[in-house]
PDB file of C-alpha atoms in Angstrom:
ATOM      1  CA  MET A  45     171.591  24.870  38.018  1.00  0.00           C
ATOM      2  CA  LYS A  46     168.740  27.143  39.006  1.00  0.00           C
ATOM      3  CA  ALA A  47     165.450  27.004  37.107  1.00  0.00           C
ATOM      4  CA  PRO A  48     164.866  30.112  34.989  1.00  0.00           C
ATOM      5  CA  THR A  49     162.309  32.596  36.272  1.00  0.00           C
ATOM      6  CA  CYS A  50     159.953  34.739  34.264  1.00  0.00           C
ATOM      7  CA  PHE A  51     162.521  37.492  34.068  1.00  0.00           C
ATOM      8  CA  ASP A  52     165.278  35.199  32.851  1.00  0.00           C
ATOM      9  CA  VAL A  53     163.275  34.104  29.836  1.00  0.00           C
ATOM     10  CA  GLU A  54     163.043  36.554  26.987  1.00  0.00           C
ATOM     11  CA  LEU A  55     159.537  36.444  25.585  1.00  0.00           C
ATOM     12  CA  ALA A  56     159.137  36.406  21.848  1.00  0.00           C
ATOM     13  CA  VAL A  57     156.495  38.533  20.183  1.00  0.00           C
ATOM     14  CA  ASP A  58     154.348  35.555  19.263  1.00  0.00           C
ATOM     15  CA  GLN A  59     154.424  34.042  22.764  1.00  0.00           C
ATOM     16  CA  THR A  60     151.807  34.856  25.342  1.00  0.00           C
ATOM     17  CA  THR A  61     152.852  36.248  28.674  1.00  0.00           C
ATOM     18  CA  ASP A  62     152.709  33.994  31.690  1.00  0.00           C
ATOM     19  CA  LEU A  63     150.423  35.632  34.234  1.00  0.00           C
ATOM     20  CA  ASN A  64     152.036  33.585  37.010  1.00  0.00           C
ATOM     21  CA  CYS A  65     154.984  35.935  36.677  1.00  0.00           C
ATOM     22  CA  LEU A  66     152.864  38.684  38.195  1.00  0.00           C
ATOM     23  CA  SER A  67     152.748  36.821  41.492  1.00  0.00           C
ATOM     24  CA  GLU A  68     156.494  37.147  41.978  1.00  0.00           C
ATOM     25  CA  PRO A  69     157.518  39.921  44.374  1.00  0.00           C
ATOM     26  CA  ARG A  70     159.762  41.715  41.860  1.00  0.00           C
ATOM     27  CA  VAL A  71     157.585  42.288  38.814  1.00  0.00           C
ATOM     28  CA  ALA A  72     159.088  44.433  36.108  1.00  0.00           C
ATOM     29  CA  MET A  73     157.131  47.601  35.417  1.00  0.00           C
ATOM     30  CA  ASP A  74     157.380  46.929  31.691  1.00  0.00           C
ATOM     31  CA  THR A  75     155.493  43.662  32.165  1.00  0.00           C
ATOM     32  CA  LEU A  76     152.649  45.426  33.976  1.00  0.00           C
ATOM     33  CA  ILE A  77     152.484  48.175  31.372  1.00  0.00           C
ATOM     34  CA  GLU A  78     152.397  45.615  28.564  1.00  0.00           C
ATOM     35  CA  PHE A  79     149.674  43.655  30.360  1.00  0.00           C
ATOM     36  CA  ALA A  80     147.581  46.804  30.907  1.00  0.00           C
ATOM     37  CA  SER A  81     148.057  47.981  27.332  1.00  0.00           C
ATOM     38  CA  GLN A  82     146.966  44.589  25.985  1.00  0.00           C
ATOM     39  CA  ALA A  83     143.894  44.614  28.208  1.00  0.00           C
ATOM     40  CA  ILE A  84     142.994  48.104  27.021  1.00  0.00           C
ATOM     41  CA  ALA A  85     143.609  47.183  23.386  1.00  0.00           C
ATOM     42  CA  GLU A  86     141.270  44.213  23.706  1.00  0.00           C
ATOM     43  CA  LYS A  87     138.590  46.400  25.311  1.00  0.00           C
ATOM     44  CA  SER A  88     139.084  49.515  23.192  1.00  0.00           C
ATOM     45  CA  GLY A  89     135.337  49.797  22.602  1.00  0.00           C
ATOM     46  CA  VAL A  90     134.788  50.021  26.343  1.00  0.00           C
ATOM     47  CA  VAL A  91     137.434  52.707  26.622  1.00  0.00           C
ATOM     48  CA  GLU A  92     135.796  54.742  23.853  1.00  0.00           C
ATOM     49  CA  VAL A  93     132.396  54.507  25.548  1.00  0.00           C
ATOM     50  CA  LEU A  94     133.891  55.522  28.887  1.00  0.00           C
ATOM     51  CA  LEU A  95     135.708  58.466  27.307  1.00  0.00           C
ATOM     52  CA  ALA A  96     132.443  59.572  25.714  1.00  0.00           C
ATOM     53  CA  THR A  97     130.853  59.766  29.184  1.00  0.00           C
ATOM     54  CA  PHE A  98     133.380  62.368  30.363  1.00  0.00           C
ATOM     55  CA  PRO A  99     131.184  65.414  29.540  1.00  0.00           C
ATOM     56  CA  ALA A 100     128.387  63.877  31.586  1.00  0.00           C
ATOM     57  CA  LEU A 101     130.706  63.642  34.570  1.00  0.00           C
ATOM     58  CA  LEU A 102     131.124  67.410  34.470  1.00  0.00           C
ATOM     59  CA  PHE A 103     127.377  67.832  35.032  1.00  0.00           C
ATOM     60  CA  LEU A 104     127.301  65.811  38.253  1.00  0.00           C
ATOM     61  CA  ARG A 105     127.936  69.019  40.210  1.00  0.00           C
ATOM     62  CA  GLY A 106     125.178  70.901  38.379  1.00  0.00           C
ATOM     63  CA  GLY A 107     121.544  71.340  39.249  1.00  0.00           C
ATOM     64  CA  ARG A 108     119.055  68.571  39.841  1.00  0.00           C
ATOM     65  CA  GLY A 109     118.157  68.158  36.173  1.00  0.00           C
ATOM     66  CA  LEU A 110     121.782  68.066  35.069  1.00  0.00           C
ATOM     67  CA  ARG A 111     122.642  65.496  37.728  1.00  0.00           C
ATOM     68  CA  ARG A 112     119.750  63.289  36.657  1.00  0.00           C
ATOM     69  CA  GLY A 113     120.757  63.574  33.010  1.00  0.00           C
ATOM     70  CA  ALA A 114     124.383  62.778  33.793  1.00  0.00           C
ATOM     71  CA  ILE A 115     123.398  59.749  35.857  1.00  0.00           C
ATOM     72  CA  ALA A 116     121.132  58.576  33.029  1.00  0.00           C
ATOM     73  CA  VAL A 117     124.040  58.880  30.574  1.00  0.00           C
ATOM     74  CA  LEU A 118     126.320  56.923  32.915  1.00  0.00           C
ATOM     75  CA  ILE A 119     123.694  54.188  33.384  1.00  0.00           C
ATOM     76  CA  GLY A 120     123.245  54.064  29.606  1.00  0.00           C
ATOM     77  CA  ALA A 121     126.991  53.710  29.136  1.00  0.00           C
ATOM     78  CA  ALA A 122     127.103  50.868  31.661  1.00  0.00           C
ATOM     79  CA  ALA A 123     124.208  49.170  29.864  1.00  0.00           C
ATOM     80  CA  LEU A 124     125.974  49.508  26.508  1.00  0.00           C
ATOM     81  CA  ILE A 125     129.123  47.991  27.984  1.00  0.00           C
ATOM     82  CA  LEU A 126     127.175  45.129  29.580  1.00  0.00           C
ATOM     83  CA  PHE A 127     125.362  44.381  26.314  1.00  0.00           C
ATOM     84  CA  GLY A 128     128.676  44.391  24.479  1.00  0.00           C
ATOM     85  CA  ILE A 129     127.953  47.448  22.346  1.00  0.00           C
ATOM     86  CA  GLY A 130     131.250  49.251  22.282  1.00  0.00           C
ATOM     87  CA  GLY A 131     133.474  51.062  19.900  1.00  0.00           C
ATOM     88  CA  LEU A 132     132.341  53.973  17.828  1.00  0.00           C
ATOM     89  CA  ALA A 133     128.698  52.914  17.823  1.00  0.00           C
ATOM     90  CA  GLY A 134     128.454  52.918  21.615  1.00  0.00           C
ATOM     91  CA  ALA A 135     130.485  56.103  21.900  1.00  0.00           C
ATOM     92  CA  GLY A 136     128.230  57.742  19.301  1.00  0.00           C
ATOM     93  CA  VAL A 137     125.132  56.844  21.295  1.00  0.00           C
ATOM     94  CA  ILE A 138     126.692  58.302  24.441  1.00  0.00           C
ATOM     95  CA  VAL A 139     127.734  61.485  22.621  1.00  0.00           C
ATOM     96  CA  ILE A 140     124.165  61.923  21.346  1.00  0.00           C
ATOM     97  CA  ALA A 141     122.872  61.430  24.900  1.00  0.00           C
ATOM     98  CA  ASP A 142     125.384  64.052  26.115  1.00  0.00           C
ATOM     99  CA  ILE A 143     124.138  66.462  23.442  1.00  0.00           C
ATOM    100  CA  VAL A 144     120.550  65.920  24.582  1.00  0.00           C
ATOM    101  CA  VAL A 145     121.522  66.629  28.201  1.00  0.00           C
ATOM    102  CA  VAL A 146     123.419  69.791  27.204  1.00  0.00           C
ATOM    103  CA  SER A 147     120.549  70.981  24.988  1.00  0.00           C
ATOM    104  CA  THR A 148     118.062  70.457  27.799  1.00  0.00           C
ATOM    105  CA  ALA A 149     120.310  72.384  30.177  1.00  0.00           C
ATOM    106  CA  VAL A 150     120.636  75.265  27.702  1.00  0.00           C
ATOM    107  CA  LEU A 151     116.865  75.430  27.180  1.00  0.00           C
ATOM    108  CA  ASN A 152     116.236  75.426  30.935  1.00  0.00           C
ATOM    109  CA  MET A 153     118.839  78.149  31.415  1.00  0.00           C
ATOM    110  CA  ASN A 154     117.219  80.196  28.642  1.00  0.00           C
ATOM    111  CA  LYS A 155     113.836  79.893  30.386  1.00  0.00           C
ATOM    112  CA  ARG A 156     115.390  81.045  33.658  1.00  0.00           C
ATOM    113  CA  VAL A 157     117.072  84.025  31.984  1.00  0.00           C
ATOM    114  CA  LEU A 158     113.780  85.060  30.348  1.00  0.00           C
ATOM    115  CA  GLN A 159     112.002  84.757  33.702  1.00  0.00           C
ATOM    116  CA  MET A 160     114.696  86.888  35.363  1.00  0.00           C
ATOM    117  CA  GLN A 161     114.345  89.514  32.634  1.00  0.00           C
ATOM    118  CA  ALA A 162     110.573  89.595  33.146  1.00  0.00           C
ATOM    119  CA  ASP A 163     111.037  89.951  36.919  1.00  0.00           C
ATOM    120  CA  LEU A 164     113.605  92.719  36.394  1.00  0.00           C
ATOM    121  CA  ASP A 165     111.250  94.576  34.041  1.00  0.00           C
ATOM    122  CA  ALA A 166     108.460  94.258  36.619  1.00  0.00           C
ATOM    123  CA  ALA A 167     110.769  95.633  39.328  1.00  0.00           C
ATOM    124  CA  LYS A 168     111.801  98.548  37.081  1.00  0.00           C
ATOM    125  CA  SER A 169     108.142  99.327  36.399  1.00  0.00           C
ATOM    126  CA  ALA A 170     107.313  99.222  40.123  1.00  0.00           C
ATOM    127  CA  VAL A 171     110.218 101.581  40.938  1.00  0.00           C
ATOM    128  CA  ARG A 172     109.120 103.950  38.146  1.00  0.00           C
ATOM    129  CA  ASP A 173     105.550 103.930  39.511  1.00  0.00           C
ATOM    130  CA  LEU A 174     106.847 104.669  43.010  1.00  0.00           C
ATOM    131  CA  GLU A 175     108.965 107.571  41.713  1.00  0.00           C
ATOM    132  CA  ILE A 176     105.957 109.035  39.878  1.00  0.00           C
ATOM    133  CA  THR A 177     103.776 108.624  42.963  1.00  0.00           C
ATOM    134  CA  GLU A 178     106.407 110.270  45.177  1.00  0.00           C
ATOM    135  CA  GLY A 179     106.757 113.175  42.741  1.00  0.00           C
ATOM    136  CA  ARG A 180     102.983 113.693  42.713  1.00  0.00           C
ATOM    137  CA  ARG A 181     102.872 113.551  46.508  1.00  0.00           C
ATOM    138  CA  GLN A 182     105.580 116.197  46.778  1.00  0.00           C
ATOM    139  CA  VAL A 183     103.768 118.447  44.283  1.00  0.00           C
ATOM    140  CA  PHE A 184     100.472 117.940  46.116  1.00  0.00           C
ATOM    141  CA  ASN A 185     102.077 118.767  49.496  1.00  0.00           C
ATOM    142  CA  ALA A 186     103.739 121.877  48.017  1.00  0.00           C
ATOM    143  CA  ASN A 187     100.400 123.068  46.581  1.00  0.00           C
ATOM    144  CA  ALA A 188      98.613 122.344  49.850  1.00  0.00           C
ATOM    145  CA  ARG A 189     101.030 124.518  51.863  1.00  0.00           C
ATOM    146  CA  GLN A 190     100.556 127.532  49.640  1.00  0.00           C
TER     147      GLN A 190
END
């Protein structure tokens, strides 16, 4: 009689899975999914912290300041994970860091918009001055010909 393999033995709920089964060439997909889900369930704090870093990932394609802020948030998340601070506390810290990065970006954008408005007003004033000067020149030339 042949010795039972991992797939021949039905695992009870209270039994632990034998990781040697994963080395067999025909591993059931259910076994891998169960293994991955258990690993994620044990590290749920890490998953929450990593999910909280998602907004920072969106800023990696932004300007220099946004990239630096996003990298700082990612380094902070890695530090929290390494120090074992996970779960809602770690995710909350990362969310606050994301809010700081977004607020800084909004303030910098507001400064740029105000600077653009000032430059546009200066350009409008220069064009108005040129129009007035051209009108005076035309009037002066018309008076000089008469």
